[in-house]
Short mmCIF file of C-alpha atoms in Angstrom, two decimals:
data_model
loop_
_atom_site.label_atom_id
_atom_site.label_comp_id
_atom_site.label_asym_id
_atom_site.label_seq_id
_atom_site.Cartn_x
_atom_site.Cartn_y
_atom_site.Cartn_z
CA UNK A 1 0.00 0.00 0.00
CA UNK A 2 1.20 3.50 -0.88
CA UNK A 3 0.55 6.46 1.39
CA UNK A 4 0.59 10.21 0.92
CA UNK A 5 0.45 12.49 3.96
CA UNK A 6 -1.43 15.77 3.69
CA UNK A 7 -0.43 18.48 6.17
CA UNK A 8 -3.10 21.13 5.73
CA UNK A 9 -5.17 22.58 8.61
CA UNK A 10 -5.85 18.96 9.51
CA UNK A 11 -3.18 16.30 8.96
CA UNK A 12 -4.32 13.05 7.39
CA UNK A 13 -3.09 10.21 5.21
CA UNK A 14 -4.28 9.10 1.79
CA UNK A 15 -3.96 5.29 1.50
CA UNK A 16 -3.68 3.88 -2.02
CA UNK A 17 -3.66 0.17 -2.74
CA UNK A 18 -5.79 -2.89 -3.42
CA UNK A 19 -7.89 -5.37 -1.49
CA UNK A 20 -8.52 -3.54 1.76
CA UNK A 21 -12.27 -2.85 1.74
CA UNK A 22 -12.85 -6.01 3.78
CA UNK A 23 -10.58 -4.63 6.52
CA UNK A 24 -11.62 -1.00 6.27
CA UNK A 25 -13.14 -1.09 9.78
CA UNK A 26 -9.81 -1.99 11.38
CA UNK A 27 -8.02 0.64 9.32
CA UNK A 28 -10.45 3.33 10.45
CA UNK A 29 -10.17 2.03 14.01
CA UNK A 30 -6.50 2.98 13.90
CA UNK A 31 -7.42 6.66 13.59
CA UNK A 32 -10.89 6.96 15.16
CA UNK A 33 -12.15 5.43 18.40
CA UNK A 34 -15.31 3.31 18.37
CA UNK A 35 -18.41 5.41 17.80
CA UNK A 36 -21.52 5.59 15.65
CA UNK A 37 -20.90 5.75 11.90
CA UNK A 38 -23.15 7.32 9.27
CA UNK A 39 -22.31 5.49 6.04
CA UNK A 40 -23.38 7.63 3.07
CA UNK A 41 -23.49 6.25 -0.47
CA UNK A 42 -25.51 6.29 -3.67
CA UNK A 43 -27.70 3.36 -4.67
CA UNK A 44 -25.30 2.08 -7.36
CA UNK A 45 -22.18 2.03 -5.20
CA UNK A 46 -23.99 0.76 -2.10
CA UNK A 47 -25.34 -2.22 -4.06
CA UNK A 48 -21.74 -3.15 -4.94
CA UNK A 49 -19.78 -2.35 -1.78
CA UNK A 50 -22.09 -1.02 0.90
CA UNK A 51 -22.74 -4.25 2.80
CA UNK A 52 -19.06 -5.20 2.65
CA UNK A 53 -17.99 -1.89 4.17
CA UNK A 54 -20.82 -1.96 6.72
CA UNK A 55 -19.88 -5.47 7.83
CA UNK A 56 -16.24 -4.53 8.21
CA UNK A 57 -17.20 -1.55 10.34
CA UNK A 58 -19.61 -3.50 12.56
CA UNK A 59 -17.16 -6.41 12.90
CA UNK A 60 -14.64 -3.88 14.19
CA UNK A 61 -17.08 -2.66 16.83
CA UNK A 62 -18.68 0.38 15.20
CA UNK A 63 -22.44 0.97 15.22
CA UNK A 64 -23.53 1.82 11.67
CA UNK A 65 -26.53 3.52 10.10
CA UNK A 66 -26.62 4.10 6.36
CA UNK A 67 -28.11 6.80 4.16
CA UNK A 68 -28.43 5.80 0.51
CA UNK A 69 -29.55 8.24 -2.18
CA UNK A 70 -30.24 7.94 -5.94
CA UNK A 71 -27.05 8.26 -7.98
CA UNK A 72 -26.29 11.24 -10.22
CA UNK A 73 -24.97 14.80 -10.11
CA UNK A 74 -28.48 15.99 -9.23
CA UNK A 75 -27.98 14.44 -5.79
CA UNK A 76 -25.70 17.32 -4.76
CA UNK A 77 -28.77 19.32 -3.80
CA UNK A 78 -30.19 21.22 -0.86
CA UNK A 79 -32.90 18.58 -0.70
CA UNK A 80 -30.46 15.74 -0.06
CA UNK A 81 -28.33 17.93 2.19
CA UNK A 82 -31.36 18.63 4.38
CA UNK A 83 -32.49 14.99 4.33
CA UNK A 84 -29.12 13.79 5.59
CA UNK A 85 -29.01 16.43 8.33
CA UNK A 86 -32.49 15.43 9.52
CA UNK A 87 -31.51 11.75 9.31
CA UNK A 88 -28.51 12.42 11.56
CA UNK A 89 -30.60 14.34 14.08
CA UNK A 90 -33.26 11.60 14.13
CA UNK A 91 -30.53 9.04 14.82
CA UNK A 92 -28.97 11.17 17.57
CA UNK A 93 -25.59 11.41 15.85
CA UNK A 94 -23.15 13.38 18.02
CA UNK A 95 -20.10 15.51 17.36
CA UNK A 96 -17.85 12.60 18.40
CA UNK A 97 -19.29 10.26 15.76
CA UNK A 98 -18.12 9.71 12.18
CA UNK A 99 -19.33 10.12 8.62
CA UNK A 100 -18.02 7.74 5.95
CA UNK A 101 -18.41 8.73 2.30
CA UNK A 102 -18.47 5.65 0.07
CA UNK A 103 -18.65 6.67 -3.57
CA UNK A 104 -17.49 9.10 -6.21
CA UNK A 105 -17.19 12.86 -6.20
CA UNK A 106 -20.90 13.52 -5.66
CA UNK A 107 -20.97 11.38 -2.52
CA UNK A 108 -17.72 12.81 -1.19
CA UNK A 109 -18.71 16.43 -1.81
CA UNK A 110 -22.16 15.97 -0.28
CA UNK A 111 -20.94 14.00 2.74
CA UNK A 112 -18.10 16.41 3.38
CA UNK A 113 -20.44 19.40 3.36
CA UNK A 114 -22.83 17.64 5.75
CA UNK A 115 -19.89 16.78 8.02
CA UNK A 116 -18.69 20.38 8.00
CA UNK A 117 -22.07 21.78 9.04
CA UNK A 118 -23.78 19.17 11.24
CA UNK A 119 -23.20 20.21 14.87
CA UNK A 120 -20.60 22.65 13.46
CA UNK A 121 -18.28 19.87 12.38
CA UNK A 122 -18.00 16.07 12.63
CA UNK A 123 -15.10 13.89 11.47
CA UNK A 124 -15.45 12.18 8.11
CA UNK A 125 -13.57 9.60 6.05
CA UNK A 126 -13.46 9.39 2.27
CA UNK A 127 -13.61 6.01 0.50
CA UNK A 128 -13.54 7.13 -3.16
CA UNK A 129 -14.78 4.63 -5.74
CA UNK A 130 -14.04 6.38 -9.05
CA UNK A 131 -10.82 7.46 -10.72
CA UNK A 132 -11.92 11.08 -10.61
CA UNK A 133 -12.66 11.04 -6.89
CA UNK A 134 -9.43 9.17 -6.07
CA UNK A 135 -7.17 11.64 -7.86
CA UNK A 136 -9.07 14.83 -7.14
CA UNK A 137 -12.25 15.38 -5.14
CA UNK A 138 -11.51 13.13 -2.14
CA UNK A 139 -8.30 15.04 -1.34
CA UNK A 140 -7.95 18.67 -0.37
CA UNK A 141 -11.05 19.43 1.64
CA UNK A 142 -13.37 21.05 -0.89
CA UNK A 143 -16.97 20.12 -0.08
CA UNK A 144 -20.08 21.47 -1.79
CA UNK A 145 -23.56 21.16 -3.17
CA UNK A 146 -24.93 22.73 -6.35
CA UNK A 147 -27.27 25.67 -6.82
CA UNK A 148 -29.54 26.30 -9.79
CA UNK A 149 -27.08 28.98 -10.89
CA UNK A 150 -24.13 26.57 -11.07
CA UNK A 151 -22.00 23.81 -9.61
CA UNK A 152 -20.45 23.83 -6.15
CA UNK A 153 -21.65 27.33 -5.27
CA UNK A 154 -22.54 26.37 -1.69
CA UNK A 155 -19.85 24.61 0.31
CA UNK A 156 -16.96 24.74 2.73
CA UNK A 157 -13.30 23.85 3.03
CA UNK A 158 -13.31 20.87 5.40
CA UNK A 159 -10.61 18.21 5.44
CA UNK A 160 -11.33 14.50 6.02
CA UNK A 161 -9.44 12.56 8.70
CA UNK A 162 -8.37 9.91 6.17
CA UNK A 163 -8.81 8.78 2.58
CA UNK A 164 -8.80 5.11 1.54
CA UNK A 165 -8.49 4.51 -2.21
CA UNK A 166 -8.87 0.80 -2.98
CA UNK A 167 -8.07 0.47 -6.68
CA UNK A 168 -9.90 -2.88 -6.88
CA UNK A 169 -13.22 -1.02 -6.96
CA UNK A 170 -12.23 0.54 -10.28
CA UNK A 171 -12.66 -2.87 -11.92
CA UNK A 172 -16.44 -2.45 -11.71
CA UNK A 173 -16.49 1.03 -13.26
CA UNK A 174 -18.05 1.36 -16.71
CA UNK A 175 -15.32 2.11 -19.24
CA UNK A 176 -16.75 5.57 -19.91
CA UNK A 177 -16.68 6.45 -16.22
CA UNK A 178 -13.07 5.30 -15.93
CA UNK A 179 -12.16 7.43 -18.96
CA UNK A 180 -13.84 10.50 -17.47
CA UNK A 181 -11.47 10.35 -14.51
CA UNK A 182 -8.53 10.42 -16.89
CA UNK A 183 -9.32 14.06 -17.69
CA UNK A 184 -8.35 15.12 -14.17
CA UNK A 185 -5.20 12.97 -14.39
CA UNK A 186 -4.14 14.68 -17.62
CA UNK A 187 -4.88 18.01 -15.97
CA UNK A 188 -2.17 17.41 -13.37
CA UNK A 189 0.45 16.84 -16.05
CA UNK A 190 -0.59 19.97 -17.92
CA UNK A 191 -0.55 22.29 -14.90
CA UNK A 192 2.76 21.43 -13.26
CA UNK A 193 4.54 18.19 -14.24
CA UNK A 194 6.04 17.88 -17.71
CA UNK A 195 7.60 14.48 -16.92
CA UNK A 196 4.25 13.10 -15.77
CA UNK A 197 2.64 14.44 -18.93
CA UNK A 198 5.27 12.63 -20.99
CA UNK A 199 4.53 9.45 -19.02
CA UNK A 200 0.85 9.78 -19.92
CA UNK A 201 1.78 10.19 -23.57
CA UNK A 202 3.72 6.92 -23.62
CA UNK A 203 1.89 4.70 -21.11
CA UNK A 204 -1.54 3.32 -20.26
CA UNK A 205 -3.24 4.94 -17.29
CA UNK A 206 -5.19 1.78 -16.48
CA UNK A 207 -2.11 -0.44 -16.47
CA UNK A 208 -0.30 1.94 -14.11
CA UNK A 209 -3.25 3.05 -12.03
CA UNK A 210 -1.69 2.93 -8.55
CA UNK A 211 1.34 4.96 -9.60
CA UNK A 212 -0.86 7.43 -11.49
CA UNK A 213 -3.21 7.96 -8.54
CA UNK A 214 -0.31 8.41 -6.13
CA UNK A 215 1.41 10.96 -8.38
CA UNK A 216 -1.81 12.98 -8.81
CA UNK A 217 -2.43 12.96 -5.06
CA UNK A 218 1.16 14.07 -4.42
CA UNK A 219 0.76 17.01 -6.80
CA UNK A 220 -2.53 18.03 -5.24
CA UNK A 221 -1.14 17.53 -1.73
CA UNK A 222 1.76 19.88 -2.43
CA UNK A 223 -0.51 22.58 -3.83
CA UNK A 224 -3.09 22.27 -1.03
CA UNK A 225 -0.39 22.36 1.64
CA UNK A 226 0.79 25.70 0.24
CA UNK A 227 -2.64 27.20 -0.49
CA UNK A 228 -5.41 25.32 1.29
CA UNK A 229 -8.10 27.97 0.87
CA UNK A 230 -7.48 28.81 -2.81
CA UNK A 231 -6.12 32.32 -2.41
CA UNK A 232 -3.64 31.81 -5.24
CA UNK A 233 -1.78 28.70 -6.44
CA UNK A 234 -4.62 26.27 -5.78
CA UNK A 235 -6.58 27.91 -8.58
CA UNK A 236 -4.26 26.04 -10.96
CA UNK A 237 -6.27 22.91 -10.15
CA UNK A 238 -9.21 24.55 -11.93
CA UNK A 239 -7.58 24.24 -15.35
CA UNK A 240 -10.44 23.50 -17.76
CA UNK A 241 -13.04 23.77 -15.01
CA UNK A 242 -14.58 27.21 -15.60
CA UNK A 243 -15.56 26.31 -19.15
CA UNK A 244 -16.14 22.70 -18.10
CA UNK A 245 -18.71 23.70 -15.50
CA UNK A 246 -20.39 25.91 -18.10
CA UNK A 247 -20.60 22.92 -20.46
CA UNK A 248 -22.16 20.82 -17.69
CA UNK A 249 -24.70 23.56 -16.98
CA UNK A 250 -25.60 24.05 -20.65
CA UNK A 251 -26.10 20.29 -21.04
CA UNK A 252 -28.34 20.11 -17.94
CA UNK A 253 -25.69 17.77 -16.50
CA UNK A 254 -26.02 15.25 -19.35
CA UNK A 255 -22.34 15.84 -20.13
CA UNK A 256 -20.32 14.45 -17.23
CA UNK A 257 -17.77 16.43 -15.24
CA UNK A 258 -14.75 14.59 -16.63
CA UNK A 259 -15.86 14.95 -20.24
CA UNK A 260 -16.68 18.62 -19.72
CA UNK A 261 -13.27 19.30 -18.16
CA UNK A 262 -11.55 17.58 -21.10
CA UNK A 263 -13.33 19.92 -23.51
CA UNK A 264 -12.71 22.87 -21.21
CA UNK A 265 -8.95 22.22 -21.18
CA UNK A 266 -8.87 22.20 -24.98
CA UNK A 267 -10.82 25.46 -25.24
CA UNK A 268 -8.63 27.13 -22.59
CA UNK A 269 -5.43 25.93 -24.26
CA UNK A 270 -6.41 27.00 -27.77
CA UNK A 271 -8.00 30.22 -26.57
CA UNK A 272 -4.88 31.20 -24.62
CA UNK A 273 -2.74 30.83 -27.73
CA UNK A 274 -5.16 32.67 -29.99
CA UNK A 275 -5.44 35.71 -27.70
CA UNK A 276 -1.72 35.85 -26.94
CA UNK A 277 -1.67 34.48 -23.38
CA UNK A 278 0.45 31.49 -24.46
CA UNK A 279 3.39 31.64 -26.84
CA UNK A 280 2.61 28.23 -28.33
CA UNK A 281 -0.50 26.17 -29.04
CA UNK A 282 -0.05 23.26 -26.64
CA UNK A 283 -3.30 21.65 -27.78
CA UNK A 284 -1.10 19.73 -30.26
CA UNK A 285 0.14 17.74 -27.24
CA UNK A 286 -3.07 17.83 -25.19
CA UNK A 287 -5.44 16.59 -27.90
CA UNK A 288 -3.68 13.26 -28.64
CA UNK A 289 -3.53 12.37 -24.92
CA UNK A 290 -7.24 13.12 -24.48
CA UNK A 291 -8.14 11.17 -27.62
CA UNK A 292 -5.95 8.25 -26.52
CA UNK A 293 -8.08 8.06 -23.37
CA UNK A 294 -11.37 8.31 -25.33
CA UNK A 295 -12.23 11.77 -24.06
CA UNK A 296 -14.19 14.35 -26.08
CA UNK A 297 -12.49 17.53 -27.28
CA UNK A 298 -15.41 19.57 -28.67
CA UNK A 299 -19.02 20.41 -27.82
CA UNK A 300 -22.02 21.78 -29.73
CA UNK A 301 -22.76 24.79 -27.53
CA UNK A 302 -22.01 28.29 -28.75
CA UNK A 303 -19.38 30.55 -27.24
CA UNK A 304 -22.17 32.86 -26.14
CA UNK A 305 -23.96 30.00 -24.33
CA UNK A 306 -20.78 29.03 -22.50
CA UNK A 307 -19.94 32.63 -21.67
CA UNK A 308 -23.34 33.25 -20.08
CA UNK A 309 -23.12 30.00 -18.13
CA UNK A 310 -19.65 30.98 -16.88
CA UNK A 311 -20.72 34.26 -15.30
CA UNK A 312 -21.73 32.63 -12.00
CA UNK A 313 -18.40 30.80 -11.68
CA UNK A 314 -16.67 31.04 -8.29
CA UNK A 315 -13.47 32.27 -9.93
CA UNK A 316 -15.12 35.50 -11.05
CA UNK A 317 -14.25 38.63 -9.09
CA UNK A 318 -16.52 41.56 -10.02
CA UNK A 319 -15.29 42.47 -13.51
CA UNK A 320 -12.52 39.90 -13.98
CA UNK A 321 -12.28 36.13 -14.27
CA UNK A 322 -9.31 33.97 -13.28
CA UNK A 323 -8.41 31.73 -16.21
CA UNK A 324 -5.80 28.98 -16.10
CA UNK A 325 -3.66 28.81 -19.23
CA UNK A 326 -0.46 26.99 -20.28
CA UNK A 327 2.72 29.02 -19.92
CA UNK A 328 4.74 26.14 -21.31
CA UNK A 329 4.26 22.40 -21.58
CA UNK A 330 3.66 21.05 -18.09
CA UNK A 331 3.38 24.49 -16.52
CA UNK A 332 0.23 26.61 -16.24
CA UNK A 333 -0.30 30.11 -14.91
CA UNK A 334 -3.23 32.07 -13.48
CA UNK A 335 -4.30 35.04 -15.57
CA UNK A 336 -6.90 37.72 -14.95
CA UNK A 337 -9.21 38.21 -17.90
CA UNK A 338 -11.77 41.04 -18.10
CA UNK A 339 -15.22 39.47 -18.04
CA UNK A 340 -16.17 41.26 -21.25
CA UNK A 341 -13.27 39.46 -23.01
CA UNK A 342 -14.26 36.00 -21.83
CA UNK A 343 -16.66 35.27 -24.70
CA UNK A 344 -13.98 36.08 -27.26
CA UNK A 345 -11.51 33.86 -25.36
CA UNK A 346 -13.98 30.96 -25.49
CA UNK A 347 -14.84 31.59 -29.14
CA UNK A 348 -11.16 31.60 -30.13
CA UNK A 349 -10.67 28.36 -28.20
CA UNK A 350 -13.56 26.68 -29.96
CA UNK A 351 -12.25 27.58 -33.41
#
């Protein structure tokens, strides 16, 4: 098993390996005394792994109640947030108890936000079950739910007490879902690791999954340790996300996060070159890696549609927008773009 230690406002370890779901109760017991556990999962993941995790927890001495919700991005809603809070109150969950998020990014984001607000803060553990959640959303402490105006507009920075990424669960992922997670992996190479990007050019992500997950977590760990609350450097992790979130919104969430980010990275890379923010067009390198991993690179929405959908993005500050663009291969920078120039930026990137 590989481990990566995060030393943000709360220190914790990310465990990466295979075959440890059956012993997850004992592993959690090493960091959290016996208590009541609220196991939160969606219906798809719980049907695959919920009983196994619950049994491991109860066999280790924990008392477990579970909250299972319908799968999908729509689950990151005020309705589910409120339902889980009421469920916890009805079950007399206390501040010394524990939340366990078993699932992908939706489950982790929702559970983390509940944990940050219920009784003003309860410990929680992440057990990510998708590539995307293992390399990105389970680490770093961003928790959120969606508003009608856009994704992740209501949330908090709240770190877990541990993350357990069992790569065996990835064997049950649909191929498309696995591929979607590869967009975030490619993002890490583009923003700050040229050697890792070269590795992704020449090697299969699936065949090197443990190494790939560890490297992504290390990159994110280093950035989060330096800028936990996204005052500066951490914004680099949003490469492709502003336009990606706009694509998700325009599609009414029918285009998944990973696919939208893949397209968003292409538009940001091409747009940066066309408007003079980048000296070279690095999409010549980015496109083949995305295509190799069966990720989309274009969408049917207009630049105007994406511009309007981007205006509620968290990275906007009054009359400017922070955009992440390549400075050179494997190195991105944060640029301030006047909001009125954003539509042209997107349009150039789409052409």
